[in-house]
PDB file of C-alpha atoms in Angstrom:
ATOM      1  CA  MET U1128      47.850  50.530 -87.587  1.00  0.00           C
ATOM      2  CA  ALA U1129      45.224  49.137 -85.189  1.00  0.00           C
ATOM      3  CA  PHE U1130      41.568  49.986 -85.705  1.00  0.00           C
ATOM      4  CA  THR U1131      38.974  50.268 -82.963  1.00  0.00           C
ATOM      5  CA  TYR U1132      35.517  49.295 -84.061  1.00  0.00           C
ATOM      6  CA  SER U1133      33.903  49.647 -80.625  1.00  0.00           C
ATOM      7  CA  VAL U1134      30.830  51.892 -80.313  1.00  0.00           C
ATOM      8  CA  ASP U1135      28.861  52.965 -77.229  1.00  0.00           C
ATOM      9  CA  PRO U1136      25.456  51.297 -77.874  1.00  0.00           C
ATOM     10  CA  GLY U1137      23.681  54.048 -75.925  1.00  0.00           C
ATOM     11  CA  ASP U1138      25.490  56.927 -77.634  1.00  0.00           C
ATOM     12  CA  PRO U1139      26.579  55.998 -81.162  1.00  0.00           C
ATOM     13  CA  ASP U1140      28.094  58.540 -83.502  1.00  0.00           C
ATOM     14  CA  ALA U1141      26.002  59.947 -86.345  1.00  0.00           C
ATOM     15  CA  SER U1142      27.358  57.621 -89.051  1.00  0.00           C
ATOM     16  CA  TYR U1143      26.664  54.491 -86.974  1.00  0.00           C
ATOM     17  CA  LEU U1144      23.129  55.596 -86.162  1.00  0.00           C
ATOM     18  CA  SER U1145      22.497  56.605 -89.765  1.00  0.00           C
ATOM     19  CA  PHE U1146      23.594  53.161 -90.970  1.00  0.00           C
ATOM     20  CA  TRP U1147      21.089  51.523 -88.593  1.00  0.00           C
ATOM     21  CA  ARG U1148      18.315  53.749 -89.985  1.00  0.00           C
ATOM     22  CA  GLU U1149      18.927  52.598 -93.556  1.00  0.00           C
ATOM     23  CA  ARG U1150      16.860  49.710 -94.874  1.00  0.00           C
ATOM     24  CA  HIS U1151      19.015  46.580 -94.536  1.00  0.00           C
ATOM     25  CA  LEU U1152      18.268  42.939 -93.973  1.00  0.00           C
ATOM     26  CA  CYS U1153      20.018  41.805 -90.811  1.00  0.00           C
ATOM     27  CA  THR U1154      20.916  38.571 -89.089  1.00  0.00           C
ATOM     28  CA  LEU U1155      20.141  37.378 -85.577  1.00  0.00           C
ATOM     29  CA  THR U1156      22.348  34.810 -83.899  1.00  0.00           C
ATOM     30  CA  THR U1157      20.898  32.815 -81.007  1.00  0.00           C
ATOM     31  CA  LEU U1158      22.240  29.702 -79.340  1.00  0.00           C
ATOM     32  CA  ARG U1159      20.596  26.314 -79.590  1.00  0.00           C
ATOM     33  CA  PRO U1160      20.305  24.199 -76.425  1.00  0.00           C
ATOM     34  CA  ASP U1161      23.478  22.338 -77.464  1.00  0.00           C
ATOM     35  CA  GLY U1162      25.379  25.640 -77.680  1.00  0.00           C
ATOM     36  CA  THR U1163      25.686  25.795 -81.470  1.00  0.00           C
ATOM     37  CA  PRO U1164      24.773  29.066 -83.205  1.00  0.00           C
ATOM     38  CA  HIS U1165      21.464  29.500 -85.012  1.00  0.00           C
ATOM     39  CA  LEU U1166      21.713  32.357 -87.524  1.00  0.00           C
ATOM     40  CA  VAL U1167      18.638  33.678 -89.359  1.00  0.00           C
ATOM     41  CA  PRO U1168      17.718  36.716 -91.462  1.00  0.00           C
ATOM     42  CA  VAL U1169      15.535  39.259 -89.662  1.00  0.00           C
ATOM     43  CA  GLY U1170      14.515  42.877 -89.595  1.00  0.00           C
ATOM     44  CA  VAL U1171      16.039  44.779 -86.668  1.00  0.00           C
ATOM     45  CA  THR U1172      15.338  48.172 -85.180  1.00  0.00           C
ATOM     46  CA  TYR U1173      17.800  50.010 -82.969  1.00  0.00           C
ATOM     47  CA  ASP U1174      16.819  52.389 -80.174  1.00  0.00           C
ATOM     48  CA  PRO U1175      20.043  53.730 -78.633  1.00  0.00           C
ATOM     49  CA  GLY U1176      18.186  55.926 -76.130  1.00  0.00           C
ATOM     50  CA  ALA U1177      16.640  52.826 -74.578  1.00  0.00           C
ATOM     51  CA  ARG U1178      19.732  50.689 -75.329  1.00  0.00           C
ATOM     52  CA  LEU U1179      17.421  48.238 -77.130  1.00  0.00           C
ATOM     53  CA  ALA U1180      17.291  46.409 -80.417  1.00  0.00           C
ATOM     54  CA  ARG U1181      14.004  44.794 -81.417  1.00  0.00           C
ATOM     55  CA  VAL U1182      13.043  41.916 -83.699  1.00  0.00           C
ATOM     56  CA  ILE U1183       9.469  40.854 -84.429  1.00  0.00           C
ATOM     57  CA  THR U1184       8.720  37.185 -85.000  1.00  0.00           C
ATOM     58  CA  ASN U1185       6.200  34.418 -84.536  1.00  0.00           C
ATOM     59  CA  GLY U1186       6.074  33.163 -80.969  1.00  0.00           C
ATOM     60  CA  SER U1187       6.693  29.576 -82.104  1.00  0.00           C
ATOM     61  CA  SER U1188       9.836  30.384 -84.142  1.00  0.00           C
ATOM     62  CA  ALA U1189      13.133  28.723 -83.303  1.00  0.00           C
ATOM     63  CA  LYS U1190      14.683  32.082 -82.442  1.00  0.00           C
ATOM     64  CA  ALA U1191      11.925  32.801 -79.899  1.00  0.00           C
ATOM     65  CA  ARG U1192      12.234  29.296 -78.447  1.00  0.00           C
ATOM     66  CA  HIS U1193      16.007  29.664 -78.070  1.00  0.00           C
ATOM     67  CA  VAL U1194      15.636  32.988 -76.273  1.00  0.00           C
ATOM     68  CA  ARG U1195      12.910  31.662 -73.966  1.00  0.00           C
ATOM     69  CA  ALA U1196      15.031  28.609 -73.113  1.00  0.00           C
ATOM     70  CA  ALA U1197      17.668  30.877 -71.576  1.00  0.00           C
ATOM     71  CA  GLY U1198      15.304  31.867 -68.759  1.00  0.00           C
ATOM     72  CA  ASP U1199      14.567  35.177 -67.087  1.00  0.00           C
ATOM     73  CA  GLU U1200      18.125  36.506 -67.400  1.00  0.00           C
ATOM     74  CA  GLY U1201      17.802  36.427 -71.165  1.00  0.00           C
ATOM     75  CA  ALA U1202      19.854  34.852 -73.894  1.00  0.00           C
ATOM     76  CA  PRO U1203      23.130  36.190 -75.258  1.00  0.00           C
ATOM     77  CA  VAL U1204      22.504  37.198 -78.874  1.00  0.00           C
ATOM     78  CA  ALA U1205      23.948  39.307 -81.658  1.00  0.00           C
ATOM     79  CA  VAL U1206      22.352  41.139 -84.576  1.00  0.00           C
ATOM     80  CA  CYS U1207      24.372  42.280 -87.546  1.00  0.00           C
ATOM     81  CA  GLN U1208      23.974  44.061 -90.854  1.00  0.00           C
ATOM     82  CA  VAL U1209      26.387  44.337 -93.754  1.00  0.00           C
ATOM     83  CA  ASP U1210      26.452  46.519 -96.842  1.00  0.00           C
ATOM     84  CA  GLY U1211      29.615  46.021 -98.852  1.00  0.00           C
ATOM     85  CA  ARG U1212      32.509  47.017 -96.610  1.00  0.00           C
ATOM     86  CA  ARG U1213      30.181  48.682 -94.100  1.00  0.00           C
ATOM     87  CA  TRP U1214      28.987  46.600 -91.167  1.00  0.00           C
ATOM     88  CA  ALA U1215      27.515  46.978 -87.703  1.00  0.00           C
ATOM     89  CA  THR U1216      26.875  44.515 -84.883  1.00  0.00           C
ATOM     90  CA  LEU U1217      24.839  44.896 -81.704  1.00  0.00           C
ATOM     91  CA  GLU U1218      25.187  42.400 -78.851  1.00  0.00           C
ATOM     92  CA  GLY U1219      23.214  41.918 -75.675  1.00  0.00           C
ATOM     93  CA  ARG U1220      20.749  39.852 -73.659  1.00  0.00           C
ATOM     94  CA  ALA U1221      17.462  39.033 -75.341  1.00  0.00           C
ATOM     95  CA  VAL U1222      14.047  38.285 -73.893  1.00  0.00           C
ATOM     96  CA  VAL U1223      10.764  37.477 -75.602  1.00  0.00           C
ATOM     97  CA  VAL U1224       8.002  39.957 -74.817  1.00  0.00           C
ATOM     98  CA  THR U1225       4.311  39.330 -75.398  1.00  0.00           C
ATOM     99  CA  GLU U1226       2.723  42.445 -73.870  1.00  0.00           C
ATOM    100  CA  PRO U1227       0.605  43.984 -76.655  1.00  0.00           C
ATOM    101  CA  GLU U1228       1.991  47.505 -76.207  1.00  0.00           C
ATOM    102  CA  ARG U1229       5.601  46.314 -76.412  1.00  0.00           C
ATOM    103  CA  VAL U1230       4.909  44.138 -79.456  1.00  0.00           C
ATOM    104  CA  GLU U1231       3.084  47.048 -81.117  1.00  0.00           C
ATOM    105  CA  GLU U1232       6.044  49.354 -80.411  1.00  0.00           C
ATOM    106  CA  ALA U1233       8.321  46.846 -82.141  1.00  0.00           C
ATOM    107  CA  VAL U1234       5.915  46.595 -85.106  1.00  0.00           C
ATOM    108  CA  LEU U1235       5.722  50.397 -85.449  1.00  0.00           C
ATOM    109  CA  ARG U1236       9.495  50.731 -85.411  1.00  0.00           C
ATOM    110  CA  HIS U1237       9.799  47.895 -87.947  1.00  0.00           C
ATOM    111  CA  ALA U1238       7.272  49.621 -90.234  1.00  0.00           C
ATOM    112  CA  GLU U1239       9.176  52.892 -89.962  1.00  0.00           C
ATOM    113  CA  ARG U1240      12.538  51.359 -90.820  1.00  0.00           C
ATOM    114  CA  TYR U1241      11.401  48.923 -93.511  1.00  0.00           C
ATOM    115  CA  GLY U1242       8.676  51.030 -95.131  1.00  0.00           C
ATOM    116  CA  ARG U1243       5.805  48.591 -94.689  1.00  0.00           C
ATOM    117  CA  THR U1244       3.535  47.446 -91.904  1.00  0.00           C
ATOM    118  CA  PRO U1245       3.683  43.691 -91.333  1.00  0.00           C
ATOM    119  CA  SER U1246       0.471  41.724 -91.800  1.00  0.00           C
ATOM    120  CA  PRO U1247      -1.483  41.114 -88.603  1.00  0.00           C
ATOM    121  CA  ASN U1248      -0.285  38.053 -86.698  1.00  0.00           C
ATOM    122  CA  PRO U1249      -1.954  37.124 -83.409  1.00  0.00           C
ATOM    123  CA  ALA U1250       1.025  34.878 -82.583  1.00  0.00           C
ATOM    124  CA  ARG U1251       3.547  37.721 -83.022  1.00  0.00           C
ATOM    125  CA  VAL U1252       6.011  38.455 -80.233  1.00  0.00           C
ATOM    126  CA  ALA U1253       8.950  40.809 -79.985  1.00  0.00           C
ATOM    127  CA  ILE U1254      12.478  39.908 -79.071  1.00  0.00           C
ATOM    128  CA  GLU U1255      13.952  42.784 -77.104  1.00  0.00           C
ATOM    129  CA  ILE U1256      17.713  42.900 -76.820  1.00  0.00           C
ATOM    130  CA  THR U1257      19.190  44.945 -73.987  1.00  0.00           C
ATOM    131  CA  LEU U1258      22.416  46.115 -75.562  1.00  0.00           C
ATOM    132  CA  THR U1259      25.760  45.553 -73.893  1.00  0.00           C
ATOM    133  CA  ARG U1260      28.117  46.023 -76.829  1.00  0.00           C
ATOM    134  CA  ALA U1261      28.191  47.581 -80.276  1.00  0.00           C
ATOM    135  CA  MET U1262      30.812  47.597 -82.954  1.00  0.00           C
ATOM    136  CA  GLY U1263      31.102  48.328 -86.600  1.00  0.00           C
ATOM    137  CA  ARG U1264      32.541  50.191 -89.503  1.00  0.00           C
ATOM    138  CA  PRO U1265      29.725  52.203 -91.077  1.00  0.00           C
TER     139      PRO U1265
END
């Protein structure tokens, strides 16, 4: 029996969306300049209505540098979370945003999902991922 794990990132079913609202540590995979994957733990928020996932980070982090290096078209990235046999992945093109209102939106969503407001960081940026694919087994 073949299983389909594909999900519409702009219109996920209730179980997929519920899984992304639970508090889970996630991973972000970016590509280094030599094409090898760079995988790091992050907090991720998912906004299916906007077809966006968001990650907050320091502007000088490797993940932010990798995304910036891809240029204006954005970098191909994936974020994933796992809880036992349940898993979900979001893929898309990422850009680094520095506009205060967009960074603050990412911080507010992070605080809502993870139950705490991050400490102030004047070097904070947000990585916004325009979603092109979603899959999982929540």
